[in-house]
CSV table of C-alpha atoms and ligand atoms in Angstrom, one decimal:
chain,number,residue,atom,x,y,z
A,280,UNK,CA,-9.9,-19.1,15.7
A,281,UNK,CA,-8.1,-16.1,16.7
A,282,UNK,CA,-9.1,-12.7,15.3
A,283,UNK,CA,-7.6,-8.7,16.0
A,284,UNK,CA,-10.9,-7.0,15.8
A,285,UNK,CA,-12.4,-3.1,16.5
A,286,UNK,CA,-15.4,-3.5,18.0
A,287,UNK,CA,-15.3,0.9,18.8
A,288,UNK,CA,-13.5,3.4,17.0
A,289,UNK,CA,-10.9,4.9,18.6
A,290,UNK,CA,-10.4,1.8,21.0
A,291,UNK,CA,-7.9,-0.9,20.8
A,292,UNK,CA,-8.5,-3.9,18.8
A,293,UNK,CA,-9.8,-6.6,20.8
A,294,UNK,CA,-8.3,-10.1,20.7
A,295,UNK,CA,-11.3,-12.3,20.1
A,296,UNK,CA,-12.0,-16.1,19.9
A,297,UNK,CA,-14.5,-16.5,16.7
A,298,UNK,CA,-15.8,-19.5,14.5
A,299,UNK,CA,-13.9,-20.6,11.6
A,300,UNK,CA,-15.6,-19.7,8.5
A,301,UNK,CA,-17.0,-22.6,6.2
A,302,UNK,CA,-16.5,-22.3,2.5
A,303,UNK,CA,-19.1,-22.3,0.4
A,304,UNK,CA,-19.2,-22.6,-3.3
A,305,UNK,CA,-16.4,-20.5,-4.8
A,306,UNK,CA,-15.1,-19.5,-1.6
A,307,UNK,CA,-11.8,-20.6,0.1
A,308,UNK,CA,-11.0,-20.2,3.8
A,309,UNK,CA,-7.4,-19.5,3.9
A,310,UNK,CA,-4.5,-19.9,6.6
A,311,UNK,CA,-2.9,-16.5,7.6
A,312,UNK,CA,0.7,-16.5,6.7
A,313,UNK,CA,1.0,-12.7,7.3
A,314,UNK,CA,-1.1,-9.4,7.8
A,315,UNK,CA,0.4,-6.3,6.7
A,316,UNK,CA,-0.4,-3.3,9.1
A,317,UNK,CA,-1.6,-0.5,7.1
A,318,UNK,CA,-1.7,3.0,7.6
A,319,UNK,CA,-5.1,2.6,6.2
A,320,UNK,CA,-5.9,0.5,8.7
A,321,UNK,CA,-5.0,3.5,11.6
A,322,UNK,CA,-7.2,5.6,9.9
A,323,UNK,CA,-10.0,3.4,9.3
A,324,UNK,CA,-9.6,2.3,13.6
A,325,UNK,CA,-9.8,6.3,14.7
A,326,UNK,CA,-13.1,6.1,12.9
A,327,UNK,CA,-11.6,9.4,10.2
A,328,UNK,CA,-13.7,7.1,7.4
A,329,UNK,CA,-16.6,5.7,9.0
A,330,UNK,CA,-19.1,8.3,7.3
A,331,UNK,CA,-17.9,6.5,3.5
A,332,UNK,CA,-17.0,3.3,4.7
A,333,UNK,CA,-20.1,2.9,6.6
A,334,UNK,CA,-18.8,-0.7,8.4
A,335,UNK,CA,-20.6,-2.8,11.0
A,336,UNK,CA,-18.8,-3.1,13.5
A,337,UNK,CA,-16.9,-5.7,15.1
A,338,UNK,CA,-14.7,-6.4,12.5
A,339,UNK,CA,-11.5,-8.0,11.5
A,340,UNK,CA,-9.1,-5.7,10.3
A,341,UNK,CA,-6.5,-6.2,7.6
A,342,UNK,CA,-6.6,-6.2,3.9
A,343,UNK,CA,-3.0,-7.4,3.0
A,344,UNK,CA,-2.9,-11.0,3.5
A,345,UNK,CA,-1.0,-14.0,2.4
A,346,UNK,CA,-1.4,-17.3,3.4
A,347,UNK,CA,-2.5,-20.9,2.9
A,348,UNK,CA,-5.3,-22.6,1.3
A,349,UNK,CA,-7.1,-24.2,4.1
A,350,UNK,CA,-10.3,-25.6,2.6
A,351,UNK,CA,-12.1,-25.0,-0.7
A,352,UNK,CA,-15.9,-24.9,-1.5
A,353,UNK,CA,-17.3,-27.2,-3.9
A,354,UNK,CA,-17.1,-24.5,-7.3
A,355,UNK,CA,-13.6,-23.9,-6.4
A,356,UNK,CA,-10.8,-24.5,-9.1
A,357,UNK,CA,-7.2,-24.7,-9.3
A,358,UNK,CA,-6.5,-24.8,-5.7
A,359,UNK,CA,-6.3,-27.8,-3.2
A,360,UNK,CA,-4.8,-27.2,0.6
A,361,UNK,CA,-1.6,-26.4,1.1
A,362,UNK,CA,-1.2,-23.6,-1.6
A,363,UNK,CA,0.3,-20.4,-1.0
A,364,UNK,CA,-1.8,-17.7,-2.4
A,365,UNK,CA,-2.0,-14.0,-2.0
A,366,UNK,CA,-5.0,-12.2,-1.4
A,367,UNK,CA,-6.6,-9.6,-3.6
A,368,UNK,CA,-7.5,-7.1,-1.7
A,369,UNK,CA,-9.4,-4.8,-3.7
A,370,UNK,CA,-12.9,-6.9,-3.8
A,371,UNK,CA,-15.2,-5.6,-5.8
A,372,UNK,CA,-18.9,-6.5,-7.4
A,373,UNK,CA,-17.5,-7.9,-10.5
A,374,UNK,CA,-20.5,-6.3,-12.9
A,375,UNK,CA,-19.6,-2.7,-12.5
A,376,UNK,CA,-17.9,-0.4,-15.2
A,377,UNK,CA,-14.7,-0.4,-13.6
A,378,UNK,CA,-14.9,-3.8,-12.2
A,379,UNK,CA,-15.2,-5.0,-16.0
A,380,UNK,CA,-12.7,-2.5,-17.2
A,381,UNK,CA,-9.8,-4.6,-15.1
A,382,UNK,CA,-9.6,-2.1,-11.8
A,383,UNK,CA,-11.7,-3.7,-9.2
A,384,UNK,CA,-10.4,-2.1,-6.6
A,385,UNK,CA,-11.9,1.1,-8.0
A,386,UNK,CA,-15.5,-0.3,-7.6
A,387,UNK,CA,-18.1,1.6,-7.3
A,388,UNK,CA,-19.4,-0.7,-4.3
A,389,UNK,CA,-15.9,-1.9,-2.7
A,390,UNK,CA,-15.7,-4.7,-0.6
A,391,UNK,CA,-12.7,-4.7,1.0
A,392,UNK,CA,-11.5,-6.7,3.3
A,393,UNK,CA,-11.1,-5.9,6.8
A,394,UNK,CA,-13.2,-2.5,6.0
A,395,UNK,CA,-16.2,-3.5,4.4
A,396,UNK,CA,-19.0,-6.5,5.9
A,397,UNK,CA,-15.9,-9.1,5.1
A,398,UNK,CA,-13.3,-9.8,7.8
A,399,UNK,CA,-9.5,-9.5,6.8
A,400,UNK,CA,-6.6,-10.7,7.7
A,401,UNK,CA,-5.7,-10.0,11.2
A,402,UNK,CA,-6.6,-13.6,11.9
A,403,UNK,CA,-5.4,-17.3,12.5
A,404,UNK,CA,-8.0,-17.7,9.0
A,405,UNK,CA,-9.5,-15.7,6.7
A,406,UNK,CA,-12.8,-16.5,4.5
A,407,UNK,CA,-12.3,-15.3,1.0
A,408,UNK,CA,-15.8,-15.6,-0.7
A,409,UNK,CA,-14.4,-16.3,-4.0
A,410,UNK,CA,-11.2,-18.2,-5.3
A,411,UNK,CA,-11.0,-15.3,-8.1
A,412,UNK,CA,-9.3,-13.1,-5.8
A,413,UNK,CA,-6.5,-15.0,-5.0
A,414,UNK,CA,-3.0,-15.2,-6.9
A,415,UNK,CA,-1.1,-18.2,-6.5
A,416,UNK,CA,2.4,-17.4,-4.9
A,417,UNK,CA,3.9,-21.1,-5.2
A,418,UNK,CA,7.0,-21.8,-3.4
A,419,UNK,CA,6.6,-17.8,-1.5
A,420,UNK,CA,7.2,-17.4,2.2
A,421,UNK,CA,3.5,-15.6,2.9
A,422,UNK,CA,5.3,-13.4,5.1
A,423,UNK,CA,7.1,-11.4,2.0
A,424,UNK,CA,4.4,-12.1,-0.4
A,425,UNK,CA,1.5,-10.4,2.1
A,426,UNK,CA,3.3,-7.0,1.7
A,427,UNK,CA,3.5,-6.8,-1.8
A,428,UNK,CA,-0.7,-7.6,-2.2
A,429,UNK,CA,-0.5,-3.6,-0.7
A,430,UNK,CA,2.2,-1.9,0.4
A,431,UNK,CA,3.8,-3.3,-2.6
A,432,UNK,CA,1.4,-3.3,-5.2
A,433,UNK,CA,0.0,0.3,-4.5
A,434,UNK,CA,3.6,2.0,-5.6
A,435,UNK,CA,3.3,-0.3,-8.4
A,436,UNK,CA,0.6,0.9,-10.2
A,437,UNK,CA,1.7,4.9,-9.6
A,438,UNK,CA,4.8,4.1,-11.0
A,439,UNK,CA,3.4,2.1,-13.6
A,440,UNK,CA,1.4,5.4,-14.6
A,441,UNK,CA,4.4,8.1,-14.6
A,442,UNK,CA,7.6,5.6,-15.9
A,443,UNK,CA,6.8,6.5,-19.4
A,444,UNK,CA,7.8,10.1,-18.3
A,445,UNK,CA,11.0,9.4,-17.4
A,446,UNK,CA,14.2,9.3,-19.0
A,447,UNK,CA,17.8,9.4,-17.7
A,448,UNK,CA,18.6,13.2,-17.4
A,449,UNK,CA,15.0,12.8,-15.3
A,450,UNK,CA,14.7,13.4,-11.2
A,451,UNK,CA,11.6,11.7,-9.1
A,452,UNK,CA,11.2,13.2,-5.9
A,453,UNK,CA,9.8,10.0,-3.5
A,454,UNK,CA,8.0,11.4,0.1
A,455,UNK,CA,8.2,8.6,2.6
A,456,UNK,CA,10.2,5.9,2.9
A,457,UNK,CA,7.4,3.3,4.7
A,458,UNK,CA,6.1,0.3,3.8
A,459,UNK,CA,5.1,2.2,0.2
A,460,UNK,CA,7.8,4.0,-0.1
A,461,UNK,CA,10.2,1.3,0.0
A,462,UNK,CA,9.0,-0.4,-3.2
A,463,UNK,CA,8.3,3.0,-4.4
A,464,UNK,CA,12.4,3.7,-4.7
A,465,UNK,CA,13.0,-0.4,-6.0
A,466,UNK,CA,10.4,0.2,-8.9
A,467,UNK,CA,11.5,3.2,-10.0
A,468,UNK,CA,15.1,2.1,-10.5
A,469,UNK,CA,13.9,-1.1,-11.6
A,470,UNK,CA,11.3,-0.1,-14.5
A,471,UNK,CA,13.2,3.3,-15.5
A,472,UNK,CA,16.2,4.9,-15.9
A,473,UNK,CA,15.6,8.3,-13.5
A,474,UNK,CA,17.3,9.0,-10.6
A,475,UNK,CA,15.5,8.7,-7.4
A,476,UNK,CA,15.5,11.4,-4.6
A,477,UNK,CA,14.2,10.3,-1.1
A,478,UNK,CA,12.6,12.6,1.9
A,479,UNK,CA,12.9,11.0,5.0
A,480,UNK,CA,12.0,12.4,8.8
A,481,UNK,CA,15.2,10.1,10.3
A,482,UNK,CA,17.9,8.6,9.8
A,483,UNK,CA,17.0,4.9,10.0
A,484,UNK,CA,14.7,5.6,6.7
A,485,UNK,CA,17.6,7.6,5.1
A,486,UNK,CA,20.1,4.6,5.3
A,487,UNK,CA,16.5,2.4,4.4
A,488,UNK,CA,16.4,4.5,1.6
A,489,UNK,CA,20.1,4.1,0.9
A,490,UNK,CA,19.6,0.3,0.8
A,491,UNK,CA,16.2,0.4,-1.2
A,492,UNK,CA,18.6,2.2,-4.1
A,493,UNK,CA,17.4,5.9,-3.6
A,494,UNK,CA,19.9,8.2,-5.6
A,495,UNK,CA,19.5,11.2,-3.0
A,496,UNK,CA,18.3,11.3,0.3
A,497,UNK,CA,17.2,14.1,1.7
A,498,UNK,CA,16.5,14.6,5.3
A,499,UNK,CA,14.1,16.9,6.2
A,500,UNK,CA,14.2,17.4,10.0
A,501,UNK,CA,17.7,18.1,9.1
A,502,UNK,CA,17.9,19.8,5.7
A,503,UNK,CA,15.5,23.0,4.3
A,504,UNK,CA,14.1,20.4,1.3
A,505,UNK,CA,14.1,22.8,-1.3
A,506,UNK,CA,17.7,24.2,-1.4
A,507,UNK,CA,18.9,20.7,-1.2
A,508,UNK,CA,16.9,19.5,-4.4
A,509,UNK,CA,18.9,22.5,-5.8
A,510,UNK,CA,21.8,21.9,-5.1
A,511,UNK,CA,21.0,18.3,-6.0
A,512,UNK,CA,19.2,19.0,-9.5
A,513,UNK,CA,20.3,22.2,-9.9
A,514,UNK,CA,18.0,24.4,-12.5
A,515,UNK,CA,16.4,21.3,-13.7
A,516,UNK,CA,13.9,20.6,-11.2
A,517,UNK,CA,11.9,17.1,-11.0
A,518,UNK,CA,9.8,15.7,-13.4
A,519,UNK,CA,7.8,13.7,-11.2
A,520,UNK,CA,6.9,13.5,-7.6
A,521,UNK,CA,5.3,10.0,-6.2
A,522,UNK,CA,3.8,11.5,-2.6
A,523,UNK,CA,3.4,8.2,-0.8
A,524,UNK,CA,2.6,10.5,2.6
A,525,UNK,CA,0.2,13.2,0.8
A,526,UNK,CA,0.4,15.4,3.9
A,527,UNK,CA,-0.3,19.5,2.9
A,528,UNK,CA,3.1,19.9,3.7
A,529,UNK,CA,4.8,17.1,1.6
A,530,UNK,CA,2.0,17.8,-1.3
A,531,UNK,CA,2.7,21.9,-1.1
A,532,UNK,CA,6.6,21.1,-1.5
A,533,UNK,CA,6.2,18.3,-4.3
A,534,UNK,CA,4.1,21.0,-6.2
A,535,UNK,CA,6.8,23.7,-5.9
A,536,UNK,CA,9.9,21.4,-6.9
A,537,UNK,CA,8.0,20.4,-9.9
A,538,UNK,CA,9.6,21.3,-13.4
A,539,UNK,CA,7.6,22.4,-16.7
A,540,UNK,CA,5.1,19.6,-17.8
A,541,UNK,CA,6.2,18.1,-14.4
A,542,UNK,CA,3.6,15.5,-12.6
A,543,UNK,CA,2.8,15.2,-9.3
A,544,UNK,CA,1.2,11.4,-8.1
A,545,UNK,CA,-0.8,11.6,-4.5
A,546,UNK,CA,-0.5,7.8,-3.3
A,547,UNK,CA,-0.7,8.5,0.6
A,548,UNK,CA,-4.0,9.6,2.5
A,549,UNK,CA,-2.5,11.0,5.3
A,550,UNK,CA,-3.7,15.0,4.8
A,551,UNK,CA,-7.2,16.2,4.0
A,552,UNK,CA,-6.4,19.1,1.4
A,553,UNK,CA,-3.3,20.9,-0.2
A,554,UNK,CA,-3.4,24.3,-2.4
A,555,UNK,CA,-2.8,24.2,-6.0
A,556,UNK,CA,-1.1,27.4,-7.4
A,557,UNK,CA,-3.4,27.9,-10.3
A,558,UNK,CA,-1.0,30.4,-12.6
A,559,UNK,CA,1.9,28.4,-12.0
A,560,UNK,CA,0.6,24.7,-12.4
A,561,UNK,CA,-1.6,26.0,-15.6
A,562,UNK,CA,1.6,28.3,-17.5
A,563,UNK,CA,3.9,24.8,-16.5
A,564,UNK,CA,1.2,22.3,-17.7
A,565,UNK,CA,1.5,20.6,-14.4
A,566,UNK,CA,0.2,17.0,-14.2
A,567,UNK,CA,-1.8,16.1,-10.8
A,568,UNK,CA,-2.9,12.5,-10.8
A,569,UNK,CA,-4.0,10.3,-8.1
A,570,UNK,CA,-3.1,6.3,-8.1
A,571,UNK,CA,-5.5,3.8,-5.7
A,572,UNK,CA,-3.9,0.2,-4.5
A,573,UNK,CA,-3.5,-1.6,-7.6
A,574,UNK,CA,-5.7,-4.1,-9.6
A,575,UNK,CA,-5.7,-8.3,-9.9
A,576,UNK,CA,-3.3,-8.4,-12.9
A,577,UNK,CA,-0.9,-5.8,-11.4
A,578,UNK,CA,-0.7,-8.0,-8.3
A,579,UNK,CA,0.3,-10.9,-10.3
A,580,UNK,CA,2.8,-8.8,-11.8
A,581,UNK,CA,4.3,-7.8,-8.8
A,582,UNK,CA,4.6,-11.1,-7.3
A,583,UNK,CA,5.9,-12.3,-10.9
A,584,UNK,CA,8.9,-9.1,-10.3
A,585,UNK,CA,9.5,-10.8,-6.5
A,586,UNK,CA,10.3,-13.9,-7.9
A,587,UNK,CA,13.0,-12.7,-10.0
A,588,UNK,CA,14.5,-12.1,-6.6
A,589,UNK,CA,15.1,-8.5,-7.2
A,590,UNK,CA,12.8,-6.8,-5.0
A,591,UNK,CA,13.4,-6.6,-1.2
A,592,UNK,CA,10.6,-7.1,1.3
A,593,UNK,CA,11.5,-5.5,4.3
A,594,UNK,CA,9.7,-6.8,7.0
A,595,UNK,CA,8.9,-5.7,11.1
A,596,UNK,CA,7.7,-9.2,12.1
A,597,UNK,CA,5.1,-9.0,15.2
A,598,UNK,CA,2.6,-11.8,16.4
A,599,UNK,CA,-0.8,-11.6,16.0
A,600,UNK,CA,-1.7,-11.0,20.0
A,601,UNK,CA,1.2,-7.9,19.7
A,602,UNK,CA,-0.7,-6.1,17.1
A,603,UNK,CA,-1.1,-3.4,19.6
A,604,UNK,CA,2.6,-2.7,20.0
A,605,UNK,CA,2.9,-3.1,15.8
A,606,UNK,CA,0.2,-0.2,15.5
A,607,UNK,CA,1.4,1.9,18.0
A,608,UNK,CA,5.1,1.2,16.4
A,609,UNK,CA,3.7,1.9,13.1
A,610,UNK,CA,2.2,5.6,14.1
A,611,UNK,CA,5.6,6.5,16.0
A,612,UNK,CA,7.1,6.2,12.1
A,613,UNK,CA,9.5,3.5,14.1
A,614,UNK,CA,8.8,0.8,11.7
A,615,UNK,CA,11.2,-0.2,9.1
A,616,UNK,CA,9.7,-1.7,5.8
A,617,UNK,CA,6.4,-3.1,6.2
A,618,UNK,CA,5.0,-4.4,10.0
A,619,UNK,CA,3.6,-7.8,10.0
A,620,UNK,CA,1.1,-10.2,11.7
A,621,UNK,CA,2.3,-13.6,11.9
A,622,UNK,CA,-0.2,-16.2,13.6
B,57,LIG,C1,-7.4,1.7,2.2
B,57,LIG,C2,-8.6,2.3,2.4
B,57,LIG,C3,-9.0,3.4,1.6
B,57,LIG,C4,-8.2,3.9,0.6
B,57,LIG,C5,-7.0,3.2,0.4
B,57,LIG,C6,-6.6,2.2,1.1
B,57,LIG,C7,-5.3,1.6,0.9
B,57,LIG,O1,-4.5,1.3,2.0
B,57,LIG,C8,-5.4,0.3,0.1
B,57,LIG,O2,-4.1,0.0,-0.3
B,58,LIG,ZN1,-3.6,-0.3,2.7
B,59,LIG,ZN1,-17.6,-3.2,-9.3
């Protein structure tokens, strides 16, 4: 079958011809729908994580996949060919604290697809060793549901975490308008009653915010960001601030547009470090969380929202053999929604 694989960081993925995994057991080889192209997925192929990630390379990349069930091993249940399912990406070892408490994709020894020993998705098939990690997305097109097993479910799970803080006098502050930051915007407005204030570097993500349901958009190659959140919020402030870029520069303004008792989520891994104004965030009782992907039941949750058919998936479709032109689309910022792989 066809694989996208890195063989050397900081080289192009190679387009290679490999054997088509057997299932064994529990484990399900799946036909790929869709790959989502991950910013992750940049970072882990310039080699910036190969000290903790520690992967033998070549590998398949890609750890947002959706597809169909090609052929089951013998201890598989509930699945037969033909199914649509959606891969969990966030493999873990199933015994550990964290793995038990629900969030496998904190781990303590991840296996993730695509950047672990296991191949992901950038494939014609993928090999899932277990049919626990799969969600059934029955009647789905795999080329919307693939998005929402990342790009979708990450935003998910912050906003899960900060909607409780919210209320309608309340302003979020979104940074980013990607593949994360377009679900970011839908969830808010669809699971709270705060208005939603998008940064954007151009204006194809403004009028993609526009459309997503953002409130506000603020431009900032355009605008200085913090005299137009005045103007917008006037004395108030935001309450919360979901950083889907986490760059020092995004993270140092999120920080400073924070009210009293505001909270500020880092979701993106795009900066290293950002400086915390101790007096200020300890006399405002600042909140600074952190929120990873998103964990089996979530996933199921978020495909359960999709099929209510009120949350858009938009997708940059791009064949397997142009996953060079996706990535290089994808760190341009000219994508719009989430790039895919299609077979
Ligand atoms: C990938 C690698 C490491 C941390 C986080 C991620 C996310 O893209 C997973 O959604
Ligand atoms: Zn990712
Ligand atoms: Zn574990």
């Amino acid at each position: 079958m066809k694989t996208a694989r890195l063989h050397k960081y900081n080289e192009s993925l190679q387009l290679d011809e490999v054997d088509l995994p057997k299932p064994k057991g529990e484990g399900v080889t799946i036909r790929v729908g869709a790959a989502g192209v991950c910013h992750s997925d940049i970072h882990f192929m310039h080699g910036e994580w190969k000290d903790t990630l520690r992967v033998k390379l070549p590998i398949t990349v890609g750890h947002e996949t959706a597809g169909y069930v090609e052929e089951v091993g013998d201890s598989v249940q509930g699945l037969a060919k033909g199914d649509v399912v959606a891969v969990f990406g966030g493999w873990g070892c199933g015994i550990c604290e964290f793995c038990k408490g629900g969030d496998e994709q904190l781990c303590i020894s991840p296996k993730w697809p695509g950047l672990s020993e296991y191949d992901g998705g950038y494939a014609e098939y993928m090999h899932v060793p277990t049919y626990r990690f799969l969600v059934k997305a029955k009647g789905l097109d795999p080329k919307h549901v693939a998005p929402l097993t990342d790009a979708g479910l990450t935003p998910y799970r912050a906003v899960k975490k900060v909607r409780h803080l919210l209320n309608p006098n309340s302003f979020t502050l979104v940074f980013g308008v990607g593949g994360l930051g377009c679900y970011a915007i839908q969830y808010l407005k669809l699971l709270s009653p705060t208005s939603v204030i998008s940064v954007v570097r151009n204006e194809a993500k403004a009028r993609l915010a526009k459309e997503m349901g953002s409130d506000y958009i603020i431009n900032s190659r355009e605008e200085d960001v913090k005299s137009s959140l005045k103007k917008i919020t006037g004395d108030h402030r935001v309450d919360v601030v979901l950083d889907m870029v986490s760059s020092k520069e995004t993270l140092d303004t999120g920080i400073a547009s924070l009210r009293k008792k505001g909270t500020l989520v880092l979701v993106g891994l795009m900066g290293n470090s950002f400086d915390l104004p101790i007096f200020r965030s300890v006399v405002n009782e600042y909140s600074v969380i952190a929120s990873l992907w998103g964990n089996y039941n979530e996933l199921g949750e978020v495909i359960g929202l999709y099929r209510t058919g009120r949350l858009k998936t938009p997708v940059s479709q791009f064949k397997l053999s142009e996953v060079g032109k996706a990535i290089e689309n994808l760190e341009a910022g000219k994508i719009q929604g989430r790039a895919i792989l299609v077979p």
